[in-house]
Short mmCIF file of N, CA, C and O in Angstrom, two decimals:
data_model
loop_
_atom_site.label_atom_id
_atom_site.label_comp_id
_atom_site.label_asym_id
_atom_site.label_seq_id
_atom_site.Cartn_x
_atom_site.Cartn_y
_atom_site.Cartn_z
N MET R 1 -24.79 11.52 -28.52
CA MET R 1 -24.17 12.45 -27.53
C MET R 1 -22.31 12.13 -27.84
O MET R 1 -22.32 11.38 -26.69
N ALA R 2 -22.07 12.52 -28.26
CA ALA R 2 -20.57 12.48 -28.01
C ALA R 2 -19.96 12.22 -26.38
O ALA R 2 -20.09 13.47 -25.93
N ALA R 3 -18.81 12.12 -26.77
CA ALA R 3 -18.23 11.95 -24.85
C ALA R 3 -17.70 13.38 -24.65
O ALA R 3 -17.78 13.63 -23.30
N ALA R 4 -16.75 13.91 -25.66
CA ALA R 4 -16.96 15.59 -25.15
C ALA R 4 -17.81 16.37 -24.76
O ALA R 4 -17.68 17.16 -24.11
N GLU R 5 -18.89 16.27 -25.28
CA GLU R 5 -19.68 17.11 -24.79
C GLU R 5 -20.37 16.97 -23.97
O GLU R 5 -21.15 17.30 -22.50
N ALA R 6 -21.39 15.73 -23.45
CA ALA R 6 -20.96 14.91 -21.86
C ALA R 6 -20.36 15.52 -20.51
O ALA R 6 -20.64 15.52 -19.71
N HIS R 7 -18.87 16.18 -20.91
CA HIS R 7 -18.34 16.84 -19.95
C HIS R 7 -18.25 18.35 -20.62
O HIS R 7 -17.28 18.46 -19.63
N SER R 8 -19.19 18.98 -21.34
CA SER R 8 -18.53 20.41 -21.70
C SER R 8 -19.69 21.10 -20.34
O SER R 8 -19.22 22.46 -20.71
N GLY R 9 -19.13 21.08 -19.30
CA GLY R 9 -20.19 21.27 -18.35
C GLY R 9 -21.97 21.05 -18.57
O GLY R 9 -22.81 21.57 -17.07
N GLU R 10 -22.14 20.44 -19.09
CA GLU R 10 -23.68 20.28 -19.21
C GLU R 10 -24.13 19.36 -18.75
O GLU R 10 -22.72 17.72 -17.93
N GLU R 11 -25.25 18.90 -18.14
CA GLU R 11 -25.68 17.16 -17.61
C GLU R 11 -25.22 16.14 -18.12
O GLU R 11 -25.08 15.77 -19.72
N GLU R 12 -24.26 14.75 -17.43
CA GLU R 12 -23.45 13.50 -18.12
C GLU R 12 -24.65 12.97 -19.01
O GLU R 12 -25.44 13.10 -18.38
N TYR R 13 -24.36 12.54 -20.09
CA TYR R 13 -25.49 11.86 -20.41
C TYR R 13 -25.01 9.68 -20.03
O TYR R 13 -23.89 9.71 -20.60
N LEU R 14 -25.87 8.95 -19.89
CA LEU R 14 -25.33 8.19 -19.54
C LEU R 14 -26.00 6.83 -20.69
O LEU R 14 -27.26 7.12 -21.09
N ASP R 15 -25.36 5.71 -21.28
CA ASP R 15 -26.08 4.71 -21.92
C ASP R 15 -27.21 3.93 -20.82
O ASP R 15 -26.39 3.69 -19.85
N VAL R 16 -28.55 3.67 -20.99
CA VAL R 16 -29.10 2.86 -20.48
C VAL R 16 -28.95 0.92 -20.76
O VAL R 16 -28.80 1.29 -21.77
N LEU R 17 -28.31 0.58 -20.03
CA LEU R 17 -28.05 -0.81 -20.38
C LEU R 17 -29.22 -2.12 -20.36
O LEU R 17 -30.52 -1.55 -19.19
N THR R 18 -29.76 -3.05 -20.42
CA THR R 18 -30.16 -4.20 -20.18
C THR R 18 -29.57 -4.54 -18.99
O THR R 18 -28.58 -4.67 -18.76
N LYS R 19 -30.82 -5.66 -17.95
CA LYS R 19 -29.84 -6.18 -16.65
C LYS R 19 -28.57 -7.28 -16.84
O LYS R 19 -27.50 -7.19 -16.19
N ALA R 20 -28.43 -7.17 -18.02
CA ALA R 20 -27.55 -8.41 -19.02
C ALA R 20 -26.55 -7.88 -19.33
O ALA R 20 -25.20 -7.99 -19.78
N GLY R 21 -26.43 -6.44 -19.08
CA GLY R 21 -25.17 -4.93 -19.24
C GLY R 21 -25.29 -4.66 -20.91
O GLY R 21 -24.57 -4.10 -21.53
N GLU R 22 -26.11 -5.01 -21.50
CA GLU R 22 -26.22 -4.89 -22.86
C GLU R 22 -26.94 -3.91 -22.55
O GLU R 22 -27.54 -2.91 -22.75
N LYS R 23 -26.35 -2.41 -24.15
CA LYS R 23 -26.20 -1.50 -24.66
C LYS R 23 -28.02 -1.25 -25.15
O LYS R 23 -28.11 -1.70 -26.34
N THR R 24 -28.74 -0.55 -24.76
CA THR R 24 -30.08 -0.55 -25.12
C THR R 24 -30.29 0.25 -26.26
O THR R 24 -31.41 0.72 -26.40
N GLY R 25 -29.42 1.54 -26.33
CA GLY R 25 -29.83 2.03 -27.46
C GLY R 25 -30.03 4.00 -26.98
O GLY R 25 -30.34 4.41 -28.24
N VAL R 26 -30.46 3.73 -25.75
CA VAL R 26 -31.46 5.05 -25.42
C VAL R 26 -30.10 5.68 -24.63
O VAL R 26 -29.28 4.81 -23.38
N SER R 27 -29.62 7.08 -24.49
CA SER R 27 -28.77 7.39 -23.78
C SER R 27 -29.37 8.65 -23.13
O SER R 27 -30.82 9.04 -23.52
N LYS R 28 -29.44 9.15 -21.80
CA LYS R 28 -30.32 9.82 -20.49
C LYS R 28 -29.78 10.12 -20.20
O LYS R 28 -28.12 10.79 -19.55
N PRO R 29 -29.72 11.55 -19.32
CA PRO R 29 -29.22 12.75 -18.74
C PRO R 29 -29.26 11.41 -17.03
O PRO R 29 -29.66 10.36 -17.06
N ARG R 30 -27.98 11.85 -16.83
CA ARG R 30 -27.42 11.12 -14.83
C ARG R 30 -28.49 10.90 -14.58
O ARG R 30 -28.89 10.36 -13.88
N GLY R 31 -29.58 12.56 -14.09
CA GLY R 31 -30.12 12.46 -12.53
C GLY R 31 -31.46 11.83 -13.45
O GLY R 31 -32.25 11.31 -12.27
N ALA R 32 -31.80 11.11 -14.76
CA ALA R 32 -32.62 10.88 -14.88
C ALA R 32 -32.24 9.17 -15.04
O ALA R 32 -33.34 8.45 -14.40
N VAL R 33 -31.12 9.12 -15.42
CA VAL R 33 -31.11 7.13 -15.04
C VAL R 33 -30.46 7.37 -13.58
O VAL R 33 -32.12 5.53 -12.75
N HIS R 34 -30.56 8.17 -12.51
CA HIS R 34 -30.40 7.81 -11.32
C HIS R 34 -31.70 7.17 -10.80
O HIS R 34 -32.56 6.86 -9.99
N ARG R 35 -32.70 8.53 -11.38
CA ARG R 35 -34.41 8.52 -10.53
C ARG R 35 -35.17 7.50 -11.02
O ARG R 35 -35.73 6.84 -10.93
N ASP R 36 -34.69 7.34 -12.35
CA ASP R 36 -35.70 6.16 -12.73
C ASP R 36 -35.28 4.50 -12.79
O ASP R 36 -35.56 3.75 -13.05
N GLY R 37 -33.68 4.66 -11.93
CA GLY R 37 -32.88 3.34 -11.43
C GLY R 37 -32.91 2.01 -12.81
O GLY R 37 -32.95 1.43 -12.69
N ASP R 38 -32.22 2.79 -13.91
CA ASP R 38 -31.85 2.16 -14.92
C ASP R 38 -30.69 1.88 -14.73
O ASP R 38 -29.05 2.49 -14.29
N TYR R 39 -29.99 0.82 -15.46
CA TYR R 39 -28.97 -0.19 -15.20
C TYR R 39 -28.03 1.02 -16.05
O TYR R 39 -28.27 1.46 -17.31
N HIS R 40 -26.38 1.30 -15.85
CA HIS R 40 -25.51 2.70 -16.36
C HIS R 40 -24.73 1.24 -15.96
O HIS R 40 -23.87 0.71 -15.20
N ARG R 41 -23.61 1.72 -16.90
CA ARG R 41 -22.30 1.70 -16.59
C ARG R 41 -20.88 2.62 -15.02
O ARG R 41 -21.51 3.88 -15.85
N ALA R 42 -20.15 1.95 -14.90
CA ALA R 42 -19.59 2.80 -13.70
C ALA R 42 -17.95 2.40 -13.69
O ALA R 42 -17.69 1.20 -14.41
N VAL R 43 -16.80 2.38 -13.28
CA VAL R 43 -15.50 2.27 -13.70
C VAL R 43 -15.25 2.64 -11.84
O VAL R 43 -15.44 3.91 -11.81
N HIS R 44 -14.37 1.48 -11.30
CA HIS R 44 -13.29 1.90 -10.71
C HIS R 44 -12.35 1.14 -10.88
O HIS R 44 -11.69 0.30 -11.84
N VAL R 45 -11.59 2.55 -10.54
CA VAL R 45 -10.14 2.55 -10.88
C VAL R 45 -8.73 2.00 -9.54
O VAL R 45 -8.95 2.98 -8.28
N TRP R 46 -8.29 0.98 -8.70
CA TRP R 46 -8.02 0.60 -7.96
C TRP R 46 -6.47 0.93 -7.86
O TRP R 46 -5.38 -0.17 -9.13
N ILE R 47 -5.49 2.36 -7.33
CA ILE R 47 -3.78 1.93 -7.74
C ILE R 47 -2.98 0.77 -6.38
O ILE R 47 -3.51 1.11 -5.32
N TYR R 48 -2.81 0.05 -7.09
CA TYR R 48 -2.37 -1.49 -6.32
C TYR R 48 -0.91 -0.99 -6.49
O TYR R 48 -0.21 -1.20 -8.55
N ALA R 49 0.83 -0.83 -5.94
CA ALA R 49 1.80 -1.09 -5.71
C ALA R 49 2.46 -1.80 -5.63
O ALA R 49 2.43 -2.67 -4.77
N GLU R 50 2.86 -2.49 -6.83
CA GLU R 50 2.75 -4.38 -6.51
C GLU R 50 4.54 -4.62 -6.00
O GLU R 50 4.44 -5.53 -4.91
N SER R 51 5.46 -3.80 -5.96
CA SER R 51 6.54 -3.60 -5.15
C SER R 51 6.22 -2.87 -3.40
O SER R 51 7.27 -3.81 -2.73
N THR R 52 5.39 -2.70 -3.27
CA THR R 52 5.13 -2.17 -1.37
C THR R 52 4.18 -2.84 -0.87
O THR R 52 3.20 -2.72 -0.13
N GLN R 53 3.38 -3.33 -1.96
CA GLN R 53 1.68 -4.33 -1.49
C GLN R 53 1.02 -3.09 -0.86
O GLN R 53 0.08 -3.20 -0.23
N GLU R 54 1.03 -1.92 -1.65
CA GLU R 54 0.03 -1.07 -1.33
C GLU R 54 -0.80 -0.62 -2.31
O GLU R 54 -1.12 -0.52 -2.76
N LEU R 55 -2.46 -0.03 -1.40
CA LEU R 55 -3.03 0.03 -2.12
C LEU R 55 -3.79 1.80 -2.48
O LEU R 55 -3.74 2.09 -0.78
N LEU R 56 -4.12 1.90 -3.10
CA LEU R 56 -4.28 3.88 -3.02
C LEU R 56 -5.64 4.30 -2.45
O LEU R 56 -6.05 3.57 -3.68
N LEU R 57 -5.76 4.53 -1.39
CA LEU R 57 -7.07 5.02 -1.08
C LEU R 57 -7.75 6.37 -1.25
O LEU R 57 -6.37 7.08 -1.33
N GLN R 58 -8.42 7.29 -1.23
CA GLN R 58 -8.63 8.21 -1.24
C GLN R 58 -9.72 8.24 -0.19
O GLN R 58 -10.90 8.34 -0.10
N LYS R 59 -10.38 9.95 0.65
CA LYS R 59 -11.37 10.30 1.72
C LYS R 59 -12.10 11.20 0.45
O LYS R 59 -11.85 11.74 -0.11
N ARG R 60 -13.26 10.74 0.55
CA ARG R 60 -14.51 11.82 -0.02
C ARG R 60 -14.88 12.69 0.67
O ARG R 60 -15.17 13.42 1.78
N SER R 61 -14.83 13.58 -0.34
CA SER R 61 -15.35 14.98 0.41
C SER R 61 -16.16 14.85 1.08
O SER R 61 -17.63 14.16 0.27
N ASP R 62 -16.53 16.28 2.47
CA ASP R 62 -17.55 16.07 2.62
C ASP R 62 -18.91 16.28 2.84
O ASP R 62 -20.09 16.52 2.92
N CYS R 63 -18.72 16.79 1.29
CA CYS R 63 -20.27 17.92 0.47
C CYS R 63 -20.63 16.40 -0.71
O CYS R 63 -21.41 16.40 -1.74
N LYS R 64 -19.88 15.11 -0.90
CA LYS R 64 -20.60 14.82 -1.83
C LYS R 64 -21.85 14.01 -1.64
O LYS R 64 -22.08 13.92 -0.18
N ASP R 65 -23.11 13.98 -2.04
CA ASP R 65 -24.20 13.38 -1.99
C ASP R 65 -24.05 12.02 -1.81
O ASP R 65 -24.60 11.29 -1.26
N SER R 66 -23.42 11.20 -2.21
CA SER R 66 -23.13 9.69 -1.04
C SER R 66 -22.01 9.63 -0.56
O SER R 66 -21.17 9.64 -1.21
N TRP R 67 -22.07 9.01 0.50
CA TRP R 67 -20.67 8.45 1.45
C TRP R 67 -20.07 9.35 1.56
O TRP R 67 -18.74 9.14 1.45
N PRO R 68 -19.98 10.92 2.20
CA PRO R 68 -18.82 11.47 2.34
C PRO R 68 -18.13 11.30 3.67
O PRO R 68 -18.74 11.09 4.50
N GLY R 69 -16.87 12.21 3.37
CA GLY R 69 -16.05 12.07 4.20
C GLY R 69 -15.75 10.18 4.48
O GLY R 69 -14.79 10.61 5.32
N GLN R 70 -16.35 9.64 4.04
CA GLN R 70 -15.92 8.09 3.85
C GLN R 70 -14.27 7.68 2.86
O GLN R 70 -14.50 8.44 1.66
N TRP R 71 -13.56 6.34 3.44
CA TRP R 71 -11.98 6.15 2.68
C TRP R 71 -13.17 5.22 1.27
O TRP R 71 -14.36 4.95 0.97
N ASP R 72 -12.44 5.46 0.12
CA ASP R 72 -13.10 5.47 -1.05
C ASP R 72 -11.36 4.96 -1.83
O ASP R 72 -10.88 4.87 -1.61
N ILE R 73 -11.79 4.00 -3.01
CA ILE R 73 -11.10 3.34 -4.13
C ILE R 73 -10.08 4.55 -4.44
O ILE R 73 -10.77 5.84 -4.02
N SER R 74 -9.64 3.71 -5.28
CA SER R 74 -8.19 5.29 -6.24
C SER R 74 -9.14 6.38 -6.75
O SER R 74 -9.01 7.29 -6.50
N SER R 75 -9.94 5.66 -7.29
CA SER R 75 -11.13 6.47 -8.59
C SER R 75 -12.04 5.57 -9.16
O SER R 75 -11.75 4.74 -9.18
N ALA R 76 -13.34 6.42 -9.31
CA ALA R 76 -14.27 5.78 -9.83
C ALA R 76 -14.91 6.86 -10.32
O ALA R 76 -14.97 7.99 -10.48
N GLY R 77 -16.17 6.51 -11.00
CA GLY R 77 -16.73 7.56 -12.05
C GLY R 77 -17.80 6.89 -12.82
O GLY R 77 -17.66 5.58 -13.19
N HIS R 78 -19.22 7.45 -13.26
CA HIS R 78 -19.56 7.08 -14.86
C HIS R 78 -19.28 6.73 -16.07
O HIS R 78 -18.37 7.78 -16.52
N ILE R 79 -19.22 5.57 -17.37
CA ILE R 79 -18.79 5.78 -17.88
C ILE R 79 -19.85 6.48 -18.84
O ILE R 79 -20.87 6.15 -18.97
N SER R 80 -19.27 7.63 -19.49
CA SER R 80 -20.26 8.58 -20.07
C SER R 80 -20.89 7.55 -21.97
O SER R 80 -20.14 6.74 -22.31
N ALA R 81 -21.96 8.64 -21.77
CA ALA R 81 -22.80 7.73 -23.25
C ALA R 81 -21.43 7.12 -24.57
O ALA R 81 -21.10 8.98 -24.36
N GLY R 82 -21.20 6.79 -24.70
CA GLY R 82 -20.66 6.38 -25.82
C GLY R 82 -18.70 5.91 -25.02
O GLY R 82 -17.60 5.76 -26.60
N ASP R 83 -18.62 6.55 -24.24
CA ASP R 83 -17.12 5.68 -23.68
C ASP R 83 -16.97 4.16 -23.66
O ASP R 83 -18.15 3.60 -23.53
N SER R 84 -15.92 4.13 -23.38
CA SER R 84 -15.29 2.91 -23.31
C SER R 84 -14.66 2.89 -21.80
O SER R 84 -14.81 4.21 -21.26
N SER R 85 -14.60 1.91 -21.03
CA SER R 85 -13.96 1.75 -19.80
C SER R 85 -13.00 2.33 -19.51
O SER R 85 -12.42 3.10 -18.28
N LEU R 86 -11.71 2.02 -20.23
CA LEU R 86 -10.30 2.59 -20.70
C LEU R 86 -10.72 4.12 -20.21
O LEU R 86 -9.79 4.86 -19.91
N ILE R 87 -10.98 4.28 -21.37
CA ILE R 87 -11.17 6.49 -21.36
C ILE R 87 -12.14 6.40 -20.31
O ILE R 87 -11.06 8.04 -19.22
N SER R 88 -12.61 6.42 -19.91
CA SER R 88 -13.47 6.72 -18.01
C SER R 88 -12.33 6.36 -17.57
O SER R 88 -12.37 7.27 -16.77
N ALA R 89 -11.73 5.31 -17.77
CA ALA R 89 -10.80 5.30 -16.49
C ALA R 89 -9.22 6.50 -16.69
O ALA R 89 -9.44 6.69 -15.48
N GLN R 90 -9.22 6.50 -17.37
CA GLN R 90 -8.24 7.48 -17.32
C GLN R 90 -8.50 9.25 -16.76
O GLN R 90 -7.85 9.72 -16.46
N ARG R 91 -9.75 9.21 -17.55
CA ARG R 91 -10.26 10.45 -17.27
C ARG R 91 -10.44 10.58 -15.83
O ARG R 91 -10.13 11.82 -15.29
N GLU R 92 -11.26 9.59 -15.34
CA GLU R 92 -11.08 9.87 -14.20
C GLU R 92 -10.41 9.80 -12.42
O GLU R 92 -10.05 10.31 -12.00
N LEU R 93 -9.16 9.14 -13.43
CA LEU R 93 -7.64 9.16 -12.74
C LEU R 93 -7.84 10.66 -12.13
O LEU R 93 -7.15 10.90 -11.52
N GLU R 94 -7.11 11.22 -13.96
CA GLU R 94 -6.80 12.24 -13.91
C GLU R 94 -7.58 13.28 -13.43
O GLU R 94 -7.47 14.71 -12.61
N GLU R 95 -9.25 13.55 -13.47
CA GLU R 95 -9.99 14.31 -12.66
C GLU R 95 -9.56 14.70 -11.35
O GLU R 95 -10.04 15.31 -10.32
N GLU R 96 -9.70 13.35 -11.04
CA GLU R 96 -10.25 13.56 -9.25
C GLU R 96 -8.37 13.12 -8.57
O GLU R 96 -8.23 14.20 -7.04
N LEU R 97 -7.45 12.86 -9.35
CA LEU R 97 -6.68 12.38 -8.24
C LEU R 97 -4.89 13.45 -9.35
O LEU R 97 -3.83 13.52 -9.02
N GLY R 98 -5.51 13.48 -10.38
CA GLY R 98 -4.29 14.35 -11.60
C GLY R 98 -3.30 13.22 -12.08
O GLY R 98 -2.11 13.81 -12.38
N ILE R 99 -2.87 12.14 -11.94
CA ILE R 99 -2.74 11.41 -12.43
C ILE R 99 -2.56 10.63 -14.03
O ILE R 99 -3.82 10.80 -14.25
N VAL R 100 -2.43 11.17 -15.00
CA VAL R 100 -2.09 10.47 -16.54
C VAL R 100 -1.38 9.41 -16.30
O VAL R 100 0.07 8.82 -15.92
N LEU R 101 -2.00 8.00 -16.80
CA LEU R 101 -1.01 6.68 -16.79
C LEU R 101 -1.82 6.40 -18.21
O LEU R 101 -2.81 7.12 -19.24
N PRO R 102 -0.83 5.80 -19.36
CA PRO R 102 -1.06 5.64 -20.64
C PRO R 102 -1.68 4.33 -20.11
O PRO R 102 -2.32 3.38 -19.39
N LYS R 103 -2.49 3.61 -22.18
CA LYS R 103 -3.31 2.23 -21.81
C LYS R 103 -2.34 1.21 -20.99
O LYS R 103 -3.56 0.51 -20.35
N ASP R 104 -1.97 1.20 -21.27
CA ASP R 104 -0.97 -0.26 -20.89
C ASP R 104 -0.81 -0.27 -19.61
O ASP R 104 -0.20 -1.18 -19.21
N ALA R 105 -1.13 0.57 -18.71
CA ALA R 105 -0.85 0.70 -17.23
C ALA R 105 -2.02 0.12 -16.72
O ALA R 105 -2.64 -0.31 -15.20
N PHE R 106 -3.35 0.02 -17.31
CA PHE R 106 -5.06 -0.49 -16.55
C PHE R 106 -5.08 -1.71 -17.27
O PHE R 106 -4.72 -2.57 -18.50
N GLU R 107 -5.57 -2.52 -16.09
CA GLU R 107 -5.79 -4.53 -16.56
C GLU R 107 -7.20 -4.34 -16.26
O GLU R 107 -7.13 -4.27 -14.81
N LEU R 108 -7.92 -4.58 -16.67
CA LEU R 108 -9.56 -5.68 -16.88
C LEU R 108 -9.33 -6.16 -15.80
O LEU R 108 -9.26 -7.23 -16.21
N ILE R 109 -9.78 -5.96 -14.60
CA ILE R 109 -10.04 -7.39 -13.24
C ILE R 109 -10.96 -7.99 -13.67
O ILE R 109 -11.06 -9.17 -13.51
N PHE R 110 -12.74 -7.61 -13.18
CA PHE R 110 -13.05 -8.08 -13.53
C PHE R 110 -14.69 -7.08 -13.60
O PHE R 110 -14.61 -5.58 -13.54
N VAL R 111 -16.37 -7.42 -13.91
CA VAL R 111 -16.94 -6.92 -14.72
C VAL R 111 -18.19 -7.30 -13.60
O VAL R 111 -18.18 -8.65 -13.49
N PHE R 112 -18.71 -6.67 -13.14
CA PHE R 112 -20.33 -7.63 -12.12
C PHE R 112 -21.40 -6.10 -12.10
O PHE R 112 -20.77 -5.71 -12.26
N LEU R 113 -22.65 -7.05 -11.90
CA LEU R 113 -23.55 -6.21 -12.50
C LEU R 113 -23.49 -5.65 -10.22
O LEU R 113 -24.43 -6.86 -9.20
N GLN R 114 -23.94 -4.89 -10.03
CA GLN R 114 -24.37 -4.38 -8.43
C GLN R 114 -25.26 -3.17 -9.01
O GLN R 114 -25.83 -2.70 -9.45
N GLU R 115 -26.89 -3.89 -7.76
CA GLU R 115 -27.95 -3.33 -7.74
C GLU R 115 -28.29 -3.03 -6.20
O GLU R 115 -27.45 -3.34 -5.38
N TRP R 116 -28.68 -1.82 -6.70
CA TRP R 116 -29.02 -0.81 -4.88
C TRP R 116 -30.54 -0.71 -5.21
O TRP R 116 -31.15 -1.04 -6.36
N LEU R 117 -30.88 -0.74 -3.66
CA LEU R 117 -32.25 -1.24 -3.77
C LEU R 117 -32.55 0.32 -2.79
O LEU R 117 -31.89 1.32 -2.06
N ALA R 118 -33.77 1.02 -3.73
CA ALA R 118 -33.86 2.87 -2.48
C ALA R 118 -35.17 2.47 -1.51
O ALA R 118 -35.38 1.53 -1.27
N VAL R 119 -34.21 3.30 -0.99
CA VAL R 119 -35.13 3.12 1.16
C VAL R 119 -35.37 4.12 0.85
O VAL R 119 -34.87 4.96 0.93
N SER R 120 -36.83 4.68 1.06
CA SER R 120 -37.21 5.77 1.76
C SER R 120 -37.79 5.64 3.62
O SER R 120 -37.68 4.85 4.01
N LEU R 121 -36.84 6.89 4.31
CA LEU R 121 -36.88 7.49 5.65
C LEU R 121 -38.03 7.85 5.98
O LEU R 121 -38.28 8.59 5.36
#
């Protein structure tokens, strides 16, 4: 599925990864990826003003399904099937904060594996 299709109002598709972060060749709807606990990619954007040493945070909407009403990083989102982390970072920043920045304004800092443990109450 092309990235443009992933954002056309239909459910977003994500690339399924191995634990080592390699693409499996399978893309699934976001809901299925979360339901099945599949490894997938996301991007976090941290806006830091070097001149003032300030970090831009945003408060999550009270209607979000995870961490509602909590302070969060500048911007974040899933990396849609076929997209790069840079394209996704630019898209999420514009969607969430209305900020458009050129590619050279972004710097890849690190990549890490984060595992979530499903807990039923």
